Coordinates of N, CA, C and O in Angstrom, one line a residue:
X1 N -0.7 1.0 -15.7 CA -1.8 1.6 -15.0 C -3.1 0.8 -15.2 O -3.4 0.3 -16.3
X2 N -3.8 0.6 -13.9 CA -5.3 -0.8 -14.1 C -6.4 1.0 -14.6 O -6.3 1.9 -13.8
X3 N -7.1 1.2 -15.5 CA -7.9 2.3 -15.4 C -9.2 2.1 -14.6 O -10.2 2.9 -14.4
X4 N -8.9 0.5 -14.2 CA -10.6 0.0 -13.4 C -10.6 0.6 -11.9 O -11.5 1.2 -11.3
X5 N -9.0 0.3 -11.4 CA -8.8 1.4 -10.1 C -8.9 2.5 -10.1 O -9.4 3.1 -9.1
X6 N -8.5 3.3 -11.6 CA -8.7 4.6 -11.1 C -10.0 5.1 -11.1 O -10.4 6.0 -10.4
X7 N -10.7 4.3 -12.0 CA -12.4 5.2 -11.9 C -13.2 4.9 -10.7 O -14.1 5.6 -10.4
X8 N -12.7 3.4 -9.7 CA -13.3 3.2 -8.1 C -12.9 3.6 -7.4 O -11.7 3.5 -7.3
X9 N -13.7 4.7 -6.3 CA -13.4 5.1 -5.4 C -12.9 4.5 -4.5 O -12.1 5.1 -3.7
X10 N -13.2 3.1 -4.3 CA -12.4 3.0 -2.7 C -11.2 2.1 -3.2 O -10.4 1.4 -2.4
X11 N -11.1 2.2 -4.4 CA -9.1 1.8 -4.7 C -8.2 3.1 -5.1 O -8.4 3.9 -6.1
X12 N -7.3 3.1 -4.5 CA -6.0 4.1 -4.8 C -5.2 3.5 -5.1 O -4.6 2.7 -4.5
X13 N -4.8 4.0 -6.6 CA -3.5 4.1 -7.7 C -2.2 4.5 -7.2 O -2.0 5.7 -7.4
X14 N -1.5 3.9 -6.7 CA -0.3 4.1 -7.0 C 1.0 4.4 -7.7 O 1.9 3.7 -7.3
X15 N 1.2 5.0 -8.4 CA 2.7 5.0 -9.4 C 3.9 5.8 -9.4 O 3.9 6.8 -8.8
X16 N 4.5 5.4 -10.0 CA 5.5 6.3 -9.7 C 6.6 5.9 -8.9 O 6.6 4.8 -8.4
X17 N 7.7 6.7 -8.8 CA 8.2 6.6 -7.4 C 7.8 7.2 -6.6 O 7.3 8.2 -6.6
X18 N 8.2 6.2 -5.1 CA 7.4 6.2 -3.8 C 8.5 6.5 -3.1 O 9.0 5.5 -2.6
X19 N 9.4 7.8 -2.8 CA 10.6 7.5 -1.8 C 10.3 8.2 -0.6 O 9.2 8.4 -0.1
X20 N 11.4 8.6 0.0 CA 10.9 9.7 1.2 C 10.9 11.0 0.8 O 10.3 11.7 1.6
X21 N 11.3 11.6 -0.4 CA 10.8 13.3 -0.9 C 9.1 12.9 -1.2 O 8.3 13.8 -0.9
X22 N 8.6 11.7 -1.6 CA 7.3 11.8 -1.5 C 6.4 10.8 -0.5 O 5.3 10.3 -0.7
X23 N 7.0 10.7 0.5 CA 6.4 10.4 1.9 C 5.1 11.3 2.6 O 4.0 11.0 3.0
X24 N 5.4 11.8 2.5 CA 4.0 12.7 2.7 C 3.4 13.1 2.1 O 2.8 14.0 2.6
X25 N 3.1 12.9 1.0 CA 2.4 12.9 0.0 C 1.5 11.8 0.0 O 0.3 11.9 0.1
X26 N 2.3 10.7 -0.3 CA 1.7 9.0 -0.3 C 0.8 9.1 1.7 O -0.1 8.3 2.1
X27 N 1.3 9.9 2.4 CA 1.2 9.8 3.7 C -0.8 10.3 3.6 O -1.9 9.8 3.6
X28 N -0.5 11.2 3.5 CA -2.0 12.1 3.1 C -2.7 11.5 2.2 O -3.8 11.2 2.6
X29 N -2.4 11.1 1.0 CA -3.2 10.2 0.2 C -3.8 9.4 1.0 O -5.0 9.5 1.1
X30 N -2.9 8.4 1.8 CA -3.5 7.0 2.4 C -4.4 7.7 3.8 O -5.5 7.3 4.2
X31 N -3.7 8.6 4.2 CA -4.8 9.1 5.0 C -6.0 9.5 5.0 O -6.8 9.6 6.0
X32 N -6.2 9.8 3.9 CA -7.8 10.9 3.5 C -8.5 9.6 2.5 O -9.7 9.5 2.3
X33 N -7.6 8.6 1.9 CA -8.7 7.2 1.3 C -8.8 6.3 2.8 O -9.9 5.9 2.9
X34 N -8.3 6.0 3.7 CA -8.8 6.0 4.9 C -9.7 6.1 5.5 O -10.3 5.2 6.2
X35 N -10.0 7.3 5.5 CA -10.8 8.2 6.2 C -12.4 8.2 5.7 O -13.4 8.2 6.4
X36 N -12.3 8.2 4.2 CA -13.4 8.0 3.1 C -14.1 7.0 2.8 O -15.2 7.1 2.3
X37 N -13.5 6.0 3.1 CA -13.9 4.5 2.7 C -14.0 3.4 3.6 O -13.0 3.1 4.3
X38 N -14.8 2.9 3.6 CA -15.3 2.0 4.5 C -14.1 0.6 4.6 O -13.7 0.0 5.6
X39 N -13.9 0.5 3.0 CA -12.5 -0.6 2.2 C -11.8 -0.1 1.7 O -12.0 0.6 0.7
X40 N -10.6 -0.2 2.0 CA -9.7 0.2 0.5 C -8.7 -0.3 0.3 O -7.8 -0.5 1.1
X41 N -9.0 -0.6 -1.1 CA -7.9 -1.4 -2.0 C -6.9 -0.5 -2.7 O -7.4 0.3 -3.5
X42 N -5.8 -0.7 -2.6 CA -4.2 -0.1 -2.9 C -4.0 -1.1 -3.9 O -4.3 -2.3 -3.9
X43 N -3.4 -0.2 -4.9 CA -2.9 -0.6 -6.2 C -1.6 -0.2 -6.6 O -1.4 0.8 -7.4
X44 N -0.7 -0.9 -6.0 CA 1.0 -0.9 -6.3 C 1.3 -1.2 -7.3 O 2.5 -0.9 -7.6
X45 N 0.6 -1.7 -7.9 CA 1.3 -2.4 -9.2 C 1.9 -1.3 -10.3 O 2.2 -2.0 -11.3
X46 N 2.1 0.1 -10.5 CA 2.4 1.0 -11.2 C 4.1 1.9 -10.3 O 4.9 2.7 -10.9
X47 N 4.0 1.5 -8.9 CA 5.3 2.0 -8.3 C 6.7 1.3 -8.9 O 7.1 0.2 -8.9
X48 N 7.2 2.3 -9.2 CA 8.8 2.3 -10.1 C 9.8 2.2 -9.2 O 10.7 1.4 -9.3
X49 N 9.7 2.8 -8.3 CA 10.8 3.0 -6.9 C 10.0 3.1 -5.8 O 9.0 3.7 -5.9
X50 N 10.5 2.3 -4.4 CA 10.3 2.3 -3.3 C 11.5 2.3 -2.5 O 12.7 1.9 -2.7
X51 N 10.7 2.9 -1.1 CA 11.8 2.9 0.0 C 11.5 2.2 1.1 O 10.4 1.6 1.2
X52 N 12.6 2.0 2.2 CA 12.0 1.8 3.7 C 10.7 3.0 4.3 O 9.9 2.7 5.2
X53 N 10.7 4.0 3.7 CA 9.6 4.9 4.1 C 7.8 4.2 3.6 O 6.8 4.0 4.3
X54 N 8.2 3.9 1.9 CA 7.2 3.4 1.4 C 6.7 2.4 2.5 O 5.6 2.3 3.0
X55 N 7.6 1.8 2.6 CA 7.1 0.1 3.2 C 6.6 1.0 4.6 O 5.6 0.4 4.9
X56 N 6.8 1.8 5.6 CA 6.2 1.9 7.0 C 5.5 3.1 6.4 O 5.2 3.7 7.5
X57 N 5.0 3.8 5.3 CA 3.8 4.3 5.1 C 2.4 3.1 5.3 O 1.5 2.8 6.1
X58 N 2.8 2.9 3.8 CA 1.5 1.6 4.4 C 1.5 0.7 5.0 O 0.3 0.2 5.1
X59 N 2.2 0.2 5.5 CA 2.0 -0.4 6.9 C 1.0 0.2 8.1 O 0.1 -0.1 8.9
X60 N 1.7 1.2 7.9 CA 1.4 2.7 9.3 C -0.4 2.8 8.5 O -1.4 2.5 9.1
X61 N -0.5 3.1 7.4 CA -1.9 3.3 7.1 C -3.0 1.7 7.4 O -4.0 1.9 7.9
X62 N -2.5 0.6 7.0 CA -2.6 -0.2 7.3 C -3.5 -0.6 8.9 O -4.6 -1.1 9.4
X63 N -2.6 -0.1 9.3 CA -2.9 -0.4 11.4 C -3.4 0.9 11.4 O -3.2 1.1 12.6
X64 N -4.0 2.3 11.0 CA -4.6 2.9 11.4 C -6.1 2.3 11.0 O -7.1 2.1 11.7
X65 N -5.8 2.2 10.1 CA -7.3 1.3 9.3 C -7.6 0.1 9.6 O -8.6 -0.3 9.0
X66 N -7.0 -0.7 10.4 CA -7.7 -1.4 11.6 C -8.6 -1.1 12.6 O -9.8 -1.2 12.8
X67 N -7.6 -0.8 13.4 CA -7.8 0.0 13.9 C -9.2 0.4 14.2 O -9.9 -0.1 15.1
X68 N -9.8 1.7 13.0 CA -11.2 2.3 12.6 C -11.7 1.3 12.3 O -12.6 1.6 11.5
X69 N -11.4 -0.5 12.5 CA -12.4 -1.7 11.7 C -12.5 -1.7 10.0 O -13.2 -2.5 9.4
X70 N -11.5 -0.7 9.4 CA -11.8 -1.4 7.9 C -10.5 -1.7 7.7 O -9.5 -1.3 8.3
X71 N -10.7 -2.7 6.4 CA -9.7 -3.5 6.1 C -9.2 -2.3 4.8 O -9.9 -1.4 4.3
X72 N -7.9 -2.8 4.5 CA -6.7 -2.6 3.4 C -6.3 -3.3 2.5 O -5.1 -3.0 2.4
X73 N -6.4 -4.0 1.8 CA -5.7 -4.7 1.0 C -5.0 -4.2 -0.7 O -5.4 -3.4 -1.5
X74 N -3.8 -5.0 -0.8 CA -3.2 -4.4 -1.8 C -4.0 -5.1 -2.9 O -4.3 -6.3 -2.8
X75 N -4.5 -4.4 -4.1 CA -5.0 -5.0 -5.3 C -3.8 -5.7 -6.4 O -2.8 -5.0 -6.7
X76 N -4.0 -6.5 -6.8 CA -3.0 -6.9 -8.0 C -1.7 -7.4 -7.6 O -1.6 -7.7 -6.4
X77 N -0.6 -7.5 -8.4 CA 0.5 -8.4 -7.9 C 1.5 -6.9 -7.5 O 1.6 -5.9 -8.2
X78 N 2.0 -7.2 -6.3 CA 2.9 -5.8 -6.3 C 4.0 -5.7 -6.9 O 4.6 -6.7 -7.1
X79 N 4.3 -4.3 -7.2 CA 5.3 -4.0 -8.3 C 6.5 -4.9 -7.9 O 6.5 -5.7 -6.9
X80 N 7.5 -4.8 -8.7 CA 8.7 -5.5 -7.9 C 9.9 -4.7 -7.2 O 10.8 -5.2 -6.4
X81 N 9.4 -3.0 -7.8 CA 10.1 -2.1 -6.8 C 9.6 -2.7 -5.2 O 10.4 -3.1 -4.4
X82 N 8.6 -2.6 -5.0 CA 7.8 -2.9 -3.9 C 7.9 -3.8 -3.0 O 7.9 -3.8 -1.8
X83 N 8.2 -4.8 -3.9 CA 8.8 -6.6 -3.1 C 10.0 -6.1 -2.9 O 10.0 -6.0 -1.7
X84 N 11.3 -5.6 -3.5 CA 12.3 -5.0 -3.2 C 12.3 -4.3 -2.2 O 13.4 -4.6 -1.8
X85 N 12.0 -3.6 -1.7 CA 11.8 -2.7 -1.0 C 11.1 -3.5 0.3 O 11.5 -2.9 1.3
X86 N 10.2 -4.5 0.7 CA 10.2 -5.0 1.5 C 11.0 -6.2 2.1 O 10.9 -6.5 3.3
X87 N 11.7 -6.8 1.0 CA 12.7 -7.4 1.2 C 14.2 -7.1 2.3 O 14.8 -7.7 3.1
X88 N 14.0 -5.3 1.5 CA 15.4 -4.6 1.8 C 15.0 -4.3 3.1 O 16.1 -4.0 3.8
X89 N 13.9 -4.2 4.0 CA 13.2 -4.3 4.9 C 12.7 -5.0 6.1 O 11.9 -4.6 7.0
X90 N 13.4 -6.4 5.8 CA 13.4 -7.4 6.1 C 12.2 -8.5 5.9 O 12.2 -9.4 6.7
X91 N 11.2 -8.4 5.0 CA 9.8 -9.1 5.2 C 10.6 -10.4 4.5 O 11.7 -10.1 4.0
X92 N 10.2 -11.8 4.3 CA 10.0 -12.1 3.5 C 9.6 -12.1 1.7 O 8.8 -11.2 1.3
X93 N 10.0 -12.7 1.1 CA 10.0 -12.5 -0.3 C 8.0 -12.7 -0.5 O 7.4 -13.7 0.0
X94 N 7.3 -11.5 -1.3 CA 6.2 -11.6 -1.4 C 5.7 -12.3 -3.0 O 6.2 -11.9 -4.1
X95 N 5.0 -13.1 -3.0 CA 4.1 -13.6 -4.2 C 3.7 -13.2 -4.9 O 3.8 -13.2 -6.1
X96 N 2.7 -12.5 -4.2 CA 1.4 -12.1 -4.4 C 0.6 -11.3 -4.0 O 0.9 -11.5 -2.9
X97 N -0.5 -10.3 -3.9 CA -1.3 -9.1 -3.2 C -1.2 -10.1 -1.5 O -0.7 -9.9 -0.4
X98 N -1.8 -11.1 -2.0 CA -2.5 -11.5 -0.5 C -1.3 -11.3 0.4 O -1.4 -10.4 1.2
X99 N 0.0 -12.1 0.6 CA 0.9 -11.8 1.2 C 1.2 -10.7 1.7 O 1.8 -10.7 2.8
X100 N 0.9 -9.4 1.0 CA 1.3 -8.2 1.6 C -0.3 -7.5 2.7 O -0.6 -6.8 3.6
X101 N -0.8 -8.2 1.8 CA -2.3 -7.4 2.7 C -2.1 -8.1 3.8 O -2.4 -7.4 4.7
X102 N -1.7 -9.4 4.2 CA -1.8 -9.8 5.7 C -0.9 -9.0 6.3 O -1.1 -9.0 7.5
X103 N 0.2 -8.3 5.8 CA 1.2 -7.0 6.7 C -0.1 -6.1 7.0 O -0.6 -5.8 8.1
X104 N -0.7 -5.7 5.7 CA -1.4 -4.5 6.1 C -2.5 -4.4 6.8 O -3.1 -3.4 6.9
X105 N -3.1 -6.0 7.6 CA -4.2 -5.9 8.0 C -3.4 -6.4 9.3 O -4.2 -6.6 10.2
X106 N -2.3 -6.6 9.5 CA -1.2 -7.0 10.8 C -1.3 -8.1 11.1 O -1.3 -8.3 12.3
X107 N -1.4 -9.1 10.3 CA -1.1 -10.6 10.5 C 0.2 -11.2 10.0 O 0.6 -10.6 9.1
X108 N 0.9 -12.0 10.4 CA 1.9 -12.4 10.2 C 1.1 -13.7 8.7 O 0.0 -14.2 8.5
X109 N 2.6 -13.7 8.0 CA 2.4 -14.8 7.4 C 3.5 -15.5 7.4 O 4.6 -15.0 7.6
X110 N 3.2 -16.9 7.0 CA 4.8 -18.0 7.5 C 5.7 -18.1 6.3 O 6.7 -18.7 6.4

């Protein structure tokens, strides 16, 4: 757990497992830091398990928050449930935060 995310408001903590019994959960989170923040930075780095749901949650939060003109980006290196989970998803194998934030701001990367 980063405790620098949890005390900023415009970054949301993630941990845990992320499957589809907590899809709407993670769904409403991303929607109401959304909604609140001009920026926000997502912090995966604490997710244990992910699903194909996880991965078109934030995505889906992602392009709504375009969308409204603010950006998304993931903070920190993502978990490796998470790279797994986008993998199992078909993305490419991710590095690094930046890699995924170009999904979440809907840019392709090569």
């Amino acid at each position: 757990m980063r405790d620098e995310c949890a005390a900023e408001d415009s970054c949301l903590l993630l941990q845990g497992p992320l499957l589809l019994r907590q899809a709407e959960d993670l769904r409403a989170r991303l929607l109401q830091a959304v909604q609140s923040h001009d920026r926000l930075e997502i912090d995966c780095g604490g997710v244990t398990e992910a699903d194909l749901s996880t991965v078109q949650t934030l995505l889906s939060a992602g392009r709504s928050a375009r969308r409204g003109g603010k950006p998304v980006v993931l903070r920190g290196e993502p978990a490796p449930a998470l790279c797994a989970a986008l993998q199992r998803a078909g993305f490419p194998p991710v590095a690094d935060a930046a890699g995924f934030s170009h999904w979440m701001q809907g840019e392709a990367t090569s």
